[in-house]
Tab-separated table of C-alpha atoms in Angstrom:
chain	number	residue	atom	x	y	z
A	28	UNK	CA	8.562	5.872	45.405
A	29	UNK	CA	6.044	3.029	45.429
A	30	UNK	CA	2.344	3.659	45.012
A	31	UNK	CA	-0.366	2.922	47.552
A	32	UNK	CA	-3.056	0.268	47.609
A	33	UNK	CA	-6.278	1.798	48.935
A	34	UNK	CA	-9.001	-0.483	50.270
A	35	UNK	CA	-12.092	1.622	49.532
A	36	UNK	CA	-15.526	0.900	51.046
A	37	UNK	CA	-18.467	1.794	48.830
A	38	UNK	CA	-22.233	2.053	49.520
A	39	UNK	CA	-24.257	-1.117	50.135
A	40	UNK	CA	-27.302	0.444	48.535
A	41	UNK	CA	-27.763	4.153	49.122
A	42	UNK	CA	-25.196	6.125	47.119
A	43	UNK	CA	-25.376	8.972	49.665
A	44	UNK	CA	-23.422	6.772	52.058
A	45	UNK	CA	-20.130	7.142	50.170
A	46	UNK	CA	-17.554	9.325	51.945
A	47	UNK	CA	-15.840	12.373	50.546
A	48	UNK	CA	-12.494	10.691	51.134
A	49	UNK	CA	-13.556	7.640	49.131
A	50	UNK	CA	-14.611	9.865	46.224
A	51	UNK	CA	-11.281	11.698	46.264
A	52	UNK	CA	-9.265	8.488	46.342
A	53	UNK	CA	-11.297	7.013	43.484
A	54	UNK	CA	-10.752	10.167	41.416
A	55	UNK	CA	-7.054	10.441	42.104
A	56	UNK	CA	-6.122	6.762	41.782
A	57	UNK	CA	-4.393	5.559	38.650
A	58	UNK	CA	-6.557	2.463	38.583
A	59	UNK	CA	-9.663	1.047	40.260
A	60	UNK	CA	-9.633	-2.742	40.735
A	61	UNK	CA	-13.210	-3.971	41.089
A	62	UNK	CA	-15.138	-7.169	41.521
A	63	UNK	CA	-17.444	-6.319	38.604
A	64	UNK	CA	-16.349	-3.480	36.340
A	65	UNK	CA	-19.900	-2.881	35.096
A	66	UNK	CA	-21.340	-2.354	38.594
A	67	UNK	CA	-18.467	-0.180	39.684
A	68	UNK	CA	-18.688	1.916	36.514
A	69	UNK	CA	-22.279	2.779	37.443
A	70	UNK	CA	-21.027	4.140	40.759
A	71	UNK	CA	-18.141	6.015	39.162
A	72	UNK	CA	-20.331	7.493	36.445
A	73	UNK	CA	-22.831	8.709	39.044
A	74	UNK	CA	-20.117	10.811	40.596
A	75	UNK	CA	-18.420	11.798	37.343
A	76	UNK	CA	-15.278	9.751	37.991
A	77	UNK	CA	-13.335	8.692	34.871
A	78	UNK	CA	-10.616	6.539	36.476
A	79	UNK	CA	-9.705	3.408	34.494
A	80	UNK	CA	-11.014	0.108	35.897
A	81	UNK	CA	-9.837	-3.514	35.776
A	82	UNK	CA	-11.537	-6.626	37.089
A	83	UNK	CA	-10.412	-8.277	40.312
A	84	UNK	CA	-12.513	-11.248	41.352
A	85	UNK	CA	-12.203	-14.750	42.773
A	86	UNK	CA	-11.449	-16.299	39.363
A	87	UNK	CA	-8.474	-14.052	38.489
A	88	UNK	CA	-7.360	-12.970	41.957
A	89	UNK	CA	-3.989	-14.727	41.930
A	90	UNK	CA	-2.889	-13.278	38.599
A	91	UNK	CA	-4.347	-9.808	39.255
A	92	UNK	CA	-2.660	-9.621	42.695
A	93	UNK	CA	0.751	-9.990	41.085
A	94	UNK	CA	-0.110	-7.483	38.359
A	95	UNK	CA	-1.393	-4.910	40.853
A	96	UNK	CA	1.715	-5.280	43.002
A	97	UNK	CA	3.887	-4.597	39.932
A	98	UNK	CA	1.909	-1.416	39.313
A	99	UNK	CA	2.279	-0.363	42.966
A	100	UNK	CA	6.026	-0.996	42.844
A	101	UNK	CA	6.197	1.182	39.752
A	102	UNK	CA	4.598	4.056	41.669
A	103	UNK	CA	0.959	3.705	40.614
A	104	UNK	CA	-1.858	4.163	43.143
A	105	UNK	CA	-4.587	1.515	43.008
A	106	UNK	CA	-8.016	1.640	44.660
A	107	UNK	CA	-9.588	-1.741	45.415
A	108	UNK	CA	-13.397	-1.891	45.685
A	109	UNK	CA	-15.994	-4.655	45.899
A	110	UNK	CA	-19.492	-4.629	44.423
A	111	UNK	CA	-20.809	-3.116	47.658
A	112	UNK	CA	-19.533	-2.445	51.127
A	113	UNK	CA	-16.016	-3.001	52.469
A	114	UNK	CA	-13.633	-5.112	50.326
A	115	UNK	CA	-12.317	-8.408	51.771
A	116	UNK	CA	-15.418	-8.902	53.941
A	117	UNK	CA	-16.660	-12.036	52.132
A	118	UNK	CA	-15.241	-10.504	48.990
A	119	UNK	CA	-11.957	-10.840	47.057
A	120	UNK	CA	-8.930	-8.833	48.121
A	121	UNK	CA	-6.968	-10.891	50.663
A	122	UNK	CA	-4.397	-12.056	48.120
A	123	UNK	CA	-3.421	-8.605	46.874
A	124	UNK	CA	-3.355	-7.100	50.370
A	125	UNK	CA	-1.180	-9.973	51.629
A	126	UNK	CA	1.074	-9.714	48.590
A	127	UNK	CA	1.466	-5.989	49.026
A	128	UNK	CA	2.326	-6.349	52.700
A	129	UNK	CA	4.893	-9.037	51.905
A	130	UNK	CA	6.536	-6.631	49.424
A	131	UNK	CA	6.354	-3.793	51.988
A	132	UNK	CA	4.039	-1.734	49.757
A	133	UNK	CA	1.684	0.707	51.505
A	134	UNK	CA	-1.888	-0.481	52.153
A	135	UNK	CA	-4.385	2.122	53.382
A	136	UNK	CA	-8.029	1.576	54.454
A	137	UNK	CA	-10.706	4.035	53.369
A	138	UNK	CA	-13.524	3.183	55.852
A	139	UNK	CA	-17.179	3.067	55.037
A	140	UNK	CA	-20.259	0.843	54.953
A	141	UNK	CA	-20.284	-2.839	55.935
A	142	UNK	CA	-23.613	-4.664	55.813
A	143	UNK	CA	-23.037	-6.823	58.897
A	144	UNK	CA	-22.133	-3.822	61.082
A	145	UNK	CA	-25.174	-1.862	59.906
A	146	UNK	CA	-27.417	-4.856	60.613
A	147	UNK	CA	-25.916	-5.526	64.055
A	148	UNK	CA	-26.432	-2.016	65.372
A	149	UNK	CA	-30.170	-2.018	64.568
A	150	UNK	CA	-30.827	-5.654	65.467
A	151	UNK	CA	-31.558	-5.075	69.144
A	152	UNK	CA	-29.111	-7.834	70.074
A	153	UNK	CA	-25.916	-7.398	72.123
A	154	UNK	CA	-23.197	-5.643	70.131
A	155	UNK	CA	-20.393	-5.440	72.698
A	156	UNK	CA	-19.107	-8.815	71.542
A	157	UNK	CA	-19.901	-10.517	68.245
A	158	UNK	CA	-18.622	-13.234	65.926
A	159	UNK	CA	-18.929	-12.737	62.145
A	160	UNK	CA	-18.959	-16.080	60.339
A	161	UNK	CA	-19.728	-15.033	56.751
A	162	UNK	CA	-21.869	-17.411	54.714
A	163	UNK	CA	-22.795	-20.778	56.197
A	164	UNK	CA	-22.113	-23.838	54.008
A	165	UNK	CA	-24.816	-24.585	51.428
A	166	UNK	CA	-24.931	-28.327	52.162
A	167	UNK	CA	-27.128	-29.368	55.063
A	168	UNK	CA	-24.612	-31.549	56.944
A	169	UNK	CA	-21.805	-29.002	56.647
A	170	UNK	CA	-24.158	-26.215	57.685
A	171	UNK	CA	-25.283	-28.105	60.777
A	172	UNK	CA	-21.663	-28.944	61.660
A	173	UNK	CA	-20.700	-25.285	61.427
A	174	UNK	CA	-23.600	-24.213	63.605
A	175	UNK	CA	-22.700	-26.863	66.184
A	176	UNK	CA	-19.131	-25.550	66.140
A	177	UNK	CA	-20.389	-22.063	66.968
A	178	UNK	CA	-23.107	-23.105	69.402
A	179	UNK	CA	-21.128	-22.480	72.598
A	180	UNK	CA	-19.860	-19.038	71.641
A	181	UNK	CA	-21.385	-16.445	74.037
A	182	UNK	CA	-20.980	-13.610	71.533
A	183	UNK	CA	-23.741	-12.546	69.133
A	184	UNK	CA	-23.419	-14.580	65.893
A	185	UNK	CA	-23.635	-12.850	62.472
A	186	UNK	CA	-23.994	-14.513	59.086
A	187	UNK	CA	-24.598	-13.482	55.497
A	188	UNK	CA	-27.241	-15.544	53.674
A	189	UNK	CA	-28.836	-15.702	50.225
A	190	UNK	CA	-32.589	-15.114	50.079
A	191	UNK	CA	-33.359	-18.574	48.663
A	192	UNK	CA	-31.613	-20.217	51.643
A	193	UNK	CA	-32.735	-17.986	54.505
A	194	UNK	CA	-35.698	-20.177	55.571
A	195	UNK	CA	-33.581	-23.338	55.533
A	196	UNK	CA	-30.819	-21.623	57.513
A	197	UNK	CA	-33.249	-20.316	60.119
A	198	UNK	CA	-34.680	-23.819	60.602
A	199	UNK	CA	-31.226	-25.338	60.857
A	200	UNK	CA	-30.214	-22.673	63.424
A	201	UNK	CA	-33.358	-23.378	65.416
A	202	UNK	CA	-32.683	-27.108	65.413
A	203	UNK	CA	-29.018	-26.737	66.314
A	204	UNK	CA	-28.887	-23.674	68.573
A	205	UNK	CA	-32.337	-23.675	70.127
A	206	UNK	CA	-34.972	-20.960	70.002
A	207	UNK	CA	-32.686	-17.978	70.461
A	208	UNK	CA	-33.507	-14.372	69.731
A	209	UNK	CA	-32.491	-13.311	66.218
A	210	UNK	CA	-32.916	-10.706	63.519
A	211	UNK	CA	-32.874	-10.785	59.717
A	212	UNK	CA	-31.902	-7.616	57.914
A	213	UNK	CA	-32.387	-7.227	54.175
A	214	UNK	CA	-32.177	-4.488	51.553
A	215	UNK	CA	-30.265	-2.323	54.052
A	216	UNK	CA	-30.152	1.410	53.156
A	217	UNK	CA	-32.504	0.794	50.200
A	218	UNK	CA	-36.175	1.743	49.691
A	219	UNK	CA	-37.475	-1.646	50.883
A	220	UNK	CA	-35.166	-1.979	53.878
A	221	UNK	CA	-36.505	-4.417	56.452
A	222	UNK	CA	-35.287	-5.683	59.809
A	223	UNK	CA	-37.331	-8.638	61.056
A	224	UNK	CA	-36.834	-9.416	64.760
A	225	UNK	CA	-38.063	-12.365	66.802
A	226	UNK	CA	-37.190	-15.812	68.016
A	227	UNK	CA	-35.659	-18.229	65.517
A	228	UNK	CA	-38.932	-20.170	65.396
A	229	UNK	CA	-40.881	-17.004	64.629
A	230	UNK	CA	-38.448	-15.947	61.900
A	231	UNK	CA	-38.324	-19.434	60.379
A	232	UNK	CA	-42.097	-19.361	60.057
A	233	UNK	CA	-42.020	-15.785	58.760
A	234	UNK	CA	-39.628	-16.602	55.872
A	235	UNK	CA	-40.933	-20.110	55.138
A	236	UNK	CA	-42.137	-20.161	51.555
A	237	UNK	CA	-41.472	-16.436	51.072
A	238	UNK	CA	-40.603	-16.373	47.392
A	239	UNK	CA	-40.588	-12.558	47.477
A	240	UNK	CA	-37.466	-12.386	49.600
A	241	UNK	CA	-34.784	-10.496	47.655
A	242	UNK	CA	-31.277	-9.312	48.187
A	243	UNK	CA	-28.398	-10.488	50.340
A	244	UNK	CA	-29.507	-10.918	53.925
A	245	UNK	CA	-27.774	-10.577	57.273
A	246	UNK	CA	-28.773	-13.043	59.989
A	247	UNK	CA	-27.967	-12.126	63.600
A	248	UNK	CA	-28.444	-14.607	66.421
A	249	UNK	CA	-27.964	-14.135	70.138
A	250	UNK	CA	-25.041	-15.963	71.726
A	251	UNK	CA	-24.985	-19.078	73.870
A	252	UNK	CA	-26.810	-18.705	77.181
A	253	UNK	CA	-28.637	-15.538	76.026
A	254	UNK	CA	-31.995	-16.230	77.605
A	255	UNK	CA	-34.776	-13.801	78.213
A	256	UNK	CA	-33.771	-11.421	75.421
A	257	UNK	CA	-35.897	-8.638	73.943
A	258	UNK	CA	-37.823	-10.896	71.532
A	259	UNK	CA	-39.363	-13.323	74.051
A	260	UNK	CA	-37.460	-16.385	72.862
A	261	UNK	CA	-37.566	-19.706	74.639
A	262	UNK	CA	-36.524	-19.524	78.268
A	263	UNK	CA	-37.803	-16.059	79.035
A	264	UNK	CA	-39.800	-15.882	82.226
A	265	UNK	CA	-42.830	-13.691	82.726
A	266	UNK	CA	-41.075	-11.758	85.479
A	267	UNK	CA	-37.368	-11.431	86.073
A	268	UNK	CA	-35.063	-13.527	83.944
A	269	UNK	CA	-34.306	-16.823	85.646
A	270	UNK	CA	-30.738	-18.002	86.243
A	271	UNK	CA	-29.593	-20.304	83.466
A	272	UNK	CA	-29.303	-23.303	85.772
A	273	UNK	CA	-32.917	-22.884	87.031
A	274	UNK	CA	-34.247	-22.439	83.509
A	275	UNK	CA	-32.413	-25.522	82.319
A	276	UNK	CA	-33.645	-27.641	85.201
A	277	UNK	CA	-37.247	-26.488	84.707
A	278	UNK	CA	-37.132	-27.175	80.960
A	279	UNK	CA	-35.692	-30.665	81.446
A	280	UNK	CA	-38.457	-31.451	83.928
A	281	UNK	CA	-41.076	-30.207	81.451
A	282	UNK	CA	-39.718	-32.404	78.638
A	283	UNK	CA	-39.537	-35.455	80.908
A	284	UNK	CA	-43.177	-34.890	81.874
A	285	UNK	CA	-43.994	-34.860	78.173
A	286	UNK	CA	-42.544	-38.369	77.812
A	287	UNK	CA	-38.901	-37.870	76.889
A	288	UNK	CA	-36.309	-39.897	78.778
A	289	UNK	CA	-33.728	-38.025	80.847
A	290	UNK	CA	-30.985	-38.166	78.194
A	291	UNK	CA	-33.232	-36.945	75.367
A	292	UNK	CA	-34.760	-34.235	77.568
A	293	UNK	CA	-31.345	-32.922	78.553
A	294	UNK	CA	-30.131	-32.935	74.961
A	295	UNK	CA	-33.186	-31.050	73.706
A	296	UNK	CA	-33.152	-28.521	76.566
A	297	UNK	CA	-29.465	-27.812	76.012
A	298	UNK	CA	-30.069	-27.221	72.304
A	299	UNK	CA	-32.976	-24.881	72.968
A	300	UNK	CA	-30.875	-22.839	75.398
A	301	UNK	CA	-27.802	-22.713	73.135
A	302	UNK	CA	-25.673	-24.812	75.462
A	303	UNK	CA	-23.296	-27.701	75.012
A	304	UNK	CA	-24.783	-30.926	76.345
A	305	UNK	CA	-21.733	-31.495	78.640
A	306	UNK	CA	-22.225	-28.071	80.207
A	307	UNK	CA	-25.947	-28.676	80.633
A	308	UNK	CA	-25.249	-32.038	82.242
A	309	UNK	CA	-22.829	-30.413	84.684
A	310	UNK	CA	-25.383	-27.830	85.732
A	311	UNK	CA	-28.089	-30.495	86.218
A	312	UNK	CA	-25.825	-32.645	88.378
A	313	UNK	CA	-24.827	-29.614	90.471
A	314	UNK	CA	-28.502	-28.654	90.939
A	315	UNK	CA	-29.482	-32.176	91.986
A	316	UNK	CA	-26.556	-32.397	94.424
A	317	UNK	CA	-27.618	-29.189	96.123
A	318	UNK	CA	-31.222	-30.388	96.410
A	319	UNK	CA	-30.106	-33.671	97.971
A	320	UNK	CA	-28.063	-31.959	100.695
């Protein structure tokens, strides 16, 4: 009989978050394949687990995937872990899972922590529909292009980000998506856990020049057309939330009164409200047609 490839989630900070099932699988496996053997050994030693480890990371993934599949075919059970959280979520593992499936070898998930899920459920932003986009590109033009690509998605957007880029990313999101509600979660499950909530402009100012920011961060941004959210972002009225069309028309009028021409005012208002310019233009034309009747 062939062995089984177990995809084992491990804690993202607090070791108490590991499951009893994960501990059993790690103890009983013939081998633990890990992103960094030194980091995983700390976890294993903490729980008195002596299972042999091998490295499995982005630089040796192709070769290791073939090797692990050979072990599985020979009847060995292999547990795959990442440095923290659930493997394959912005971590290596796809190649070996895909290879195992192609060879009809069993692949079993051992559920547990995932940073983006933990951040989402405490963000205060809608969680019924979300889009996880991993890390944004490091280069400015590519980052802006990716944000523009995602700008019309109505679902809550979720990204991972490095601490030294969080301020730049918040500013880029503000410029591209408009002043939407957002949250930044860092050091989740650890002593210095923090969830900062506010509009993108507020958060960009909060993290600007913050050299103390540490640890991988999760950035959560409300979806397109999410106006009047819990954090008083642009477009929220003092009373009931205005219809999107009315808010757009009012914002365009404000910008025109400030000196912008009609085209520039529409473009800026659409960006602030997280809309595509074509959709904003359609709403403005419809509003004007109704007023002229």
